[in-house]
Coordinates of N, CA, C and O in Angstrom, one line a residue:
X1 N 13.7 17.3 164.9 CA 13.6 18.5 165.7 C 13.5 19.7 164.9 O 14.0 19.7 163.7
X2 N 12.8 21.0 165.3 CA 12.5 21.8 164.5 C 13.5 23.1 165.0 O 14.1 23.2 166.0
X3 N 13.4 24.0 163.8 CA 14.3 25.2 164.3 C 14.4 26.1 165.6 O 15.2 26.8 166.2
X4 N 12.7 25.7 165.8 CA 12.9 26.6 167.0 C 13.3 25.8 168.4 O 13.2 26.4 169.5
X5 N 13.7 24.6 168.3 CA 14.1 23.7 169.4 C 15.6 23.2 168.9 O 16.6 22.8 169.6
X6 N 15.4 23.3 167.8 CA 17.5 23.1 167.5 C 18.3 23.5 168.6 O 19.0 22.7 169.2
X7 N 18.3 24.8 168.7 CA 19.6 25.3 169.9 C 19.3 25.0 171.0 O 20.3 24.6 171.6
X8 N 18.1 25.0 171.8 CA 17.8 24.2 173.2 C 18.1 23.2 172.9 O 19.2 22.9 173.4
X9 N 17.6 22.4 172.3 CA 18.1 20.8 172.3 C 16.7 20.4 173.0 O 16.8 19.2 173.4
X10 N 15.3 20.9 173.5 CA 14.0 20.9 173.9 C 13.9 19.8 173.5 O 14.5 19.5 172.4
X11 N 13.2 18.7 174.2 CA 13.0 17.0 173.5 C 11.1 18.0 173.2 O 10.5 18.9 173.8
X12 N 10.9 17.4 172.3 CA 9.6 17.6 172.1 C 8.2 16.6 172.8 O 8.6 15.7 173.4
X13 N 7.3 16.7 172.7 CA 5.7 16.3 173.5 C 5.6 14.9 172.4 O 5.7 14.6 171.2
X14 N 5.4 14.5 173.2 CA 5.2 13.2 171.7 C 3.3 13.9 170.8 O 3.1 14.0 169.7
X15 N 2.6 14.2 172.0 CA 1.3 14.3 171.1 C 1.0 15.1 170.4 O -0.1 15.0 169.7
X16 N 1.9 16.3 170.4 CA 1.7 17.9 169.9 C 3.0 17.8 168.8 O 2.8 18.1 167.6
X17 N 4.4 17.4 169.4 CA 5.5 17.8 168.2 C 6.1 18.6 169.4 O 7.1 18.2 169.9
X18 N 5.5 19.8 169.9 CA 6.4 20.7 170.4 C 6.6 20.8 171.8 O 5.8 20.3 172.5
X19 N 7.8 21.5 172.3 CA 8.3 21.2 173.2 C 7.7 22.6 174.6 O 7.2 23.7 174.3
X20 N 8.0 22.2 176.0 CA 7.2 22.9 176.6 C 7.5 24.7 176.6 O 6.7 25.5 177.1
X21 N 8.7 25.0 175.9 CA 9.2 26.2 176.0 C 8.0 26.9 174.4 O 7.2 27.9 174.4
X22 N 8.3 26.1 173.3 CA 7.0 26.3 172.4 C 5.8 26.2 172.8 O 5.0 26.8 172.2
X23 N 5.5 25.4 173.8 CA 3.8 25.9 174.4 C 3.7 27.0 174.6 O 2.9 27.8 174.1
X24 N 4.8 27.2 175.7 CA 4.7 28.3 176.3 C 4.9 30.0 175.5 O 4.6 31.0 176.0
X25 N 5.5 29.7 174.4 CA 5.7 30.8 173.3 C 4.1 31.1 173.1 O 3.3 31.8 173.8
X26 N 4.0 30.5 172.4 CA 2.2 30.0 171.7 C 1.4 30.9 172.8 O 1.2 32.1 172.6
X27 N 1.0 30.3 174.0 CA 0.8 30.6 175.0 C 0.8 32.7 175.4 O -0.1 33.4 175.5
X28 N 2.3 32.9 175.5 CA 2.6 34.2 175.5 C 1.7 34.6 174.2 O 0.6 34.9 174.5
X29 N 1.8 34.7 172.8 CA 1.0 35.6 171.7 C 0.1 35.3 172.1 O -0.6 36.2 171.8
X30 N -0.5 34.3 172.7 CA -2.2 34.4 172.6 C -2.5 35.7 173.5 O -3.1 36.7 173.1
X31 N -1.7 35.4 174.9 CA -1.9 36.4 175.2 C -1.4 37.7 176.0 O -2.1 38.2 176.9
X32 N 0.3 38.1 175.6 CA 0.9 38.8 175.6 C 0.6 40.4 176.0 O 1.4 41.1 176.7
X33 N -0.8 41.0 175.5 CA -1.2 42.4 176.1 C -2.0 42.1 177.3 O -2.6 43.0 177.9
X34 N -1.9 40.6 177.9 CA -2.2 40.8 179.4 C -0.8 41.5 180.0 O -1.0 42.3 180.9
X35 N 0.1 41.4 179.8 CA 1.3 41.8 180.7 C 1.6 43.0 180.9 O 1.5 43.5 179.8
X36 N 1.9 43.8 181.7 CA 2.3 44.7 182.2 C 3.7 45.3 181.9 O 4.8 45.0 182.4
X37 N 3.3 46.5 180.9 CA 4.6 47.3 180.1 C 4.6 46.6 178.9 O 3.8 45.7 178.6
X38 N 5.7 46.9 178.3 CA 6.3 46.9 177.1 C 6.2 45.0 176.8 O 6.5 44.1 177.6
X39 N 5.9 44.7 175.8 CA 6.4 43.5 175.4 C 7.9 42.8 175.4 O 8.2 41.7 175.9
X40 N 8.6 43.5 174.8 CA 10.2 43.4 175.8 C 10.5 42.5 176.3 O 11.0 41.3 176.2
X41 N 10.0 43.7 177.3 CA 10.2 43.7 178.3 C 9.7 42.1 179.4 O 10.3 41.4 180.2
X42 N 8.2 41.9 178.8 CA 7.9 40.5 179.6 C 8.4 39.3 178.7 O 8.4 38.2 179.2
X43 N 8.9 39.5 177.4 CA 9.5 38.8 176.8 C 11.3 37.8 177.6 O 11.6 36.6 177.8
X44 N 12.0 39.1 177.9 CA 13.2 38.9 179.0 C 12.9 38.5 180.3 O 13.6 37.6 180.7
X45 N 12.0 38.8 180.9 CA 11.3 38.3 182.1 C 11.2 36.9 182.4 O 11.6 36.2 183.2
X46 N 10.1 36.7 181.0 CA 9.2 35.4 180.6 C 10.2 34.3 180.3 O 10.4 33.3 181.0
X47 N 10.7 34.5 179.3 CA 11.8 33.3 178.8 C 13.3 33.8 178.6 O 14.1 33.2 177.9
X48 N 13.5 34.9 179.3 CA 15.5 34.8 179.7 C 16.0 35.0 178.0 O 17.1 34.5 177.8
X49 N 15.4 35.7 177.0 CA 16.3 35.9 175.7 C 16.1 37.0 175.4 O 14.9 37.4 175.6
X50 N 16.7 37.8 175.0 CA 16.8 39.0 173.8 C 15.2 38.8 173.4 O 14.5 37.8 173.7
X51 N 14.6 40.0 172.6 CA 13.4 40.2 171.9 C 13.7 39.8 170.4 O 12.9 39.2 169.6
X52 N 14.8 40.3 170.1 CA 15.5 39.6 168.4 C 15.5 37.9 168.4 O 15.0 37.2 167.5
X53 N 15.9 37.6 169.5 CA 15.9 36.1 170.0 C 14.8 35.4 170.0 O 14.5 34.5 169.2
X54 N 14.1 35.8 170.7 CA 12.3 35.6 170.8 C 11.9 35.4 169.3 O 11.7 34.2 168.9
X55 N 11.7 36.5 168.7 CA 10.9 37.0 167.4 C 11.7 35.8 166.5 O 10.9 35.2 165.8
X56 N 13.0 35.3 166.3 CA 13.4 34.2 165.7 C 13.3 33.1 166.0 O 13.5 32.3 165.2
X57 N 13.1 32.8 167.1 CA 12.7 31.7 167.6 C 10.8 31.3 167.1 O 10.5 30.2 166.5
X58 N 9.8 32.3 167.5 CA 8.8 32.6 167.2 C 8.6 32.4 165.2 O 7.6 31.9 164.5
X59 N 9.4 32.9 164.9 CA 9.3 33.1 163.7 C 9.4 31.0 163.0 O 8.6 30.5 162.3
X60 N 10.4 30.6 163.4 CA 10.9 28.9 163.2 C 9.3 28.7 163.8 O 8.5 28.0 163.1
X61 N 8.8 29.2 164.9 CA 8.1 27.8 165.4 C 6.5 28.2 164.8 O 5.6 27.4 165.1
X62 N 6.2 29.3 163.9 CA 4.9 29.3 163.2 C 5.2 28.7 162.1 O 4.4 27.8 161.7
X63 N 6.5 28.9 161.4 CA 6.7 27.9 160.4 C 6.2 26.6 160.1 O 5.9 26.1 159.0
X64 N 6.1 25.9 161.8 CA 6.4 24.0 161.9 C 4.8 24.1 161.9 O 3.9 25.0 162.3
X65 N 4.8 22.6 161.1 CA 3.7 22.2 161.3 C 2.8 22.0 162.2 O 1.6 22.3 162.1
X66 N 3.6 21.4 163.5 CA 3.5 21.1 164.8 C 2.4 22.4 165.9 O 1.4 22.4 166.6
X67 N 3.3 23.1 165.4 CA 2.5 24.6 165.8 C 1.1 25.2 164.9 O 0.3 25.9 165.3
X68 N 1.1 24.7 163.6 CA 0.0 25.0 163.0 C -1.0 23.8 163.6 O -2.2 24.2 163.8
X69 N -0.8 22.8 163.8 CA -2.0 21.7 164.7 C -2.5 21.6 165.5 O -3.6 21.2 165.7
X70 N -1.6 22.1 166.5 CA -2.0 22.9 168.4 C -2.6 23.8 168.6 O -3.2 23.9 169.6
X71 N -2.5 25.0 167.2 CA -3.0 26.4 167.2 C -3.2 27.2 166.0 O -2.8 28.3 165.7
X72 N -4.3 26.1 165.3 CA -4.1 26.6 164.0 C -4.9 28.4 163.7 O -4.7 29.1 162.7
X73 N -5.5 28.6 164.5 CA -6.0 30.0 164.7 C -4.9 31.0 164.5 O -4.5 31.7 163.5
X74 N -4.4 30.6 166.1 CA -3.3 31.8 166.5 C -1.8 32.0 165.7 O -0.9 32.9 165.8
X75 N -2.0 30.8 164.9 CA -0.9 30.3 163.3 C -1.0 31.0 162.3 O -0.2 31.5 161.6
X76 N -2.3 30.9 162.3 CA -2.7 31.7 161.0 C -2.4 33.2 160.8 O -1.8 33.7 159.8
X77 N -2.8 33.9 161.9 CA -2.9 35.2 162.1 C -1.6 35.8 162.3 O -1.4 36.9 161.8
X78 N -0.6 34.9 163.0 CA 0.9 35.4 163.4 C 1.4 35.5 162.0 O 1.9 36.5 161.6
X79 N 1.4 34.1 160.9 CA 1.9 34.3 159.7 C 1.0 35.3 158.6 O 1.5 35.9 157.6
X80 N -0.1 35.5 158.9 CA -0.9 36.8 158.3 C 0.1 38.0 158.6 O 0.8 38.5 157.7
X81 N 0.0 38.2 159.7 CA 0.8 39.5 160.2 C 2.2 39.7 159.7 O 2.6 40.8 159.3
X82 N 2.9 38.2 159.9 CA 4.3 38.8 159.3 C 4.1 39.2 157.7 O 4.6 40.2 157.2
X83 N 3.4 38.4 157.0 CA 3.4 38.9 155.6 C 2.9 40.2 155.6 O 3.6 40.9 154.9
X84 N 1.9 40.6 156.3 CA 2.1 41.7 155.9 C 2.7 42.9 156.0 O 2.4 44.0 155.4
X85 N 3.7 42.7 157.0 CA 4.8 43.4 157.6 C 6.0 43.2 156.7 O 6.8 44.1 156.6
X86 N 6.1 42.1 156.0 CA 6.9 41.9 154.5 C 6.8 42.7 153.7 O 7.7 43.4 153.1
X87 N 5.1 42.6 153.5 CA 4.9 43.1 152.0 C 5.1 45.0 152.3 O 5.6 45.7 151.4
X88 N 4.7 45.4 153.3 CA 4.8 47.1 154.0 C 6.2 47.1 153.5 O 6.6 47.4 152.3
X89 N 7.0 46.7 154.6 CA 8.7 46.7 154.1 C 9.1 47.0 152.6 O 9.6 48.1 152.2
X90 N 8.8 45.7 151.9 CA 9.1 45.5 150.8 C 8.5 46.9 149.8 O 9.3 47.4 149.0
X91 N 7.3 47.3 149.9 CA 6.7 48.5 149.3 C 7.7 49.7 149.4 O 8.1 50.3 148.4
X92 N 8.2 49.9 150.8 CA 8.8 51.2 151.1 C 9.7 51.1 150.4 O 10.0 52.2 149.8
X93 N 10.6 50.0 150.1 CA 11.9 49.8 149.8 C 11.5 49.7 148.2 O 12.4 49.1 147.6
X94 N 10.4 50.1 147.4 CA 10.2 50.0 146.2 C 9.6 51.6 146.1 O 9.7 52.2 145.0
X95 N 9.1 52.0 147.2 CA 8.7 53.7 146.8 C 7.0 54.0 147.0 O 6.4 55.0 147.0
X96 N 6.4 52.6 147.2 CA 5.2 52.3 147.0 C 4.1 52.8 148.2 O 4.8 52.7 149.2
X97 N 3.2 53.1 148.5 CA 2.2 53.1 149.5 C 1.4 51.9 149.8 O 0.7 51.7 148.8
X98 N 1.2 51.1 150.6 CA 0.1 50.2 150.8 C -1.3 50.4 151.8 O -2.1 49.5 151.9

C-alpha cells in the first residue's frame, strides 16, 4: 500500500494499483479550474480534508508508480511543477533570482 492510501487504509484497484479516492485526486488536477472559486475551497467540498492534507496526500500519490501508469501526462507535469517550486524556494533562501 502506498503513502497516500496508508492512513485511509483505501484497498487499492487491482488493475491500476490505486484506490478510488486516488482516481479521484488524479481526476480533480486534471481538472480542478473547472470549479467554481478558490481551489480550497473545492478541495474541502470535494474530499472532506484540509488543503495541507490534500497537497500531502497528492504529493505521496505522484510519487507511486501506480499513478505515473494511469496518468503518465498529468504525472509528469504535477512533479515538473513541484520541482520547480523547489528549486524558486530554494533560490530565494540562497539570495538567487530564477
Amino acid at each position: 500500500m502506498d503513502a497516500a492510501n496508508a492512513l485511509q487504509g483505501n484497498g487499492a484497484d487491482q488493475a491500476t494499483g490505486l484506490s478510488e479516492r486516488d482516481r479521484d485526486i488524479l481526476e480533480f488536477e486534471r481538472h480542478w479550474w473547472k470549479y467554481a472559486g478558490a481551489k480550497e475551497q473545492a478541495v474541502r467540498e470535494k474530499f472532506h480534508m484540509s488543503s495541507t492534507r490534500y497537497y500531502q496526500v497528492l504529493n505521496a500519490l505522484i510519487d507511486s508508480q501506480a499513478a505515473l501508469e494511469a496518468d503518465p501526462l498529468l504525472v509528469r507535469r504535477l512533479r515538473r511543477l513541484r520541482q520547480q517550486r523547489q528549486r524558486q524556494r530554494s533560490a530565494r533562501r540562497l539570495g538567487f533570482e530564477i
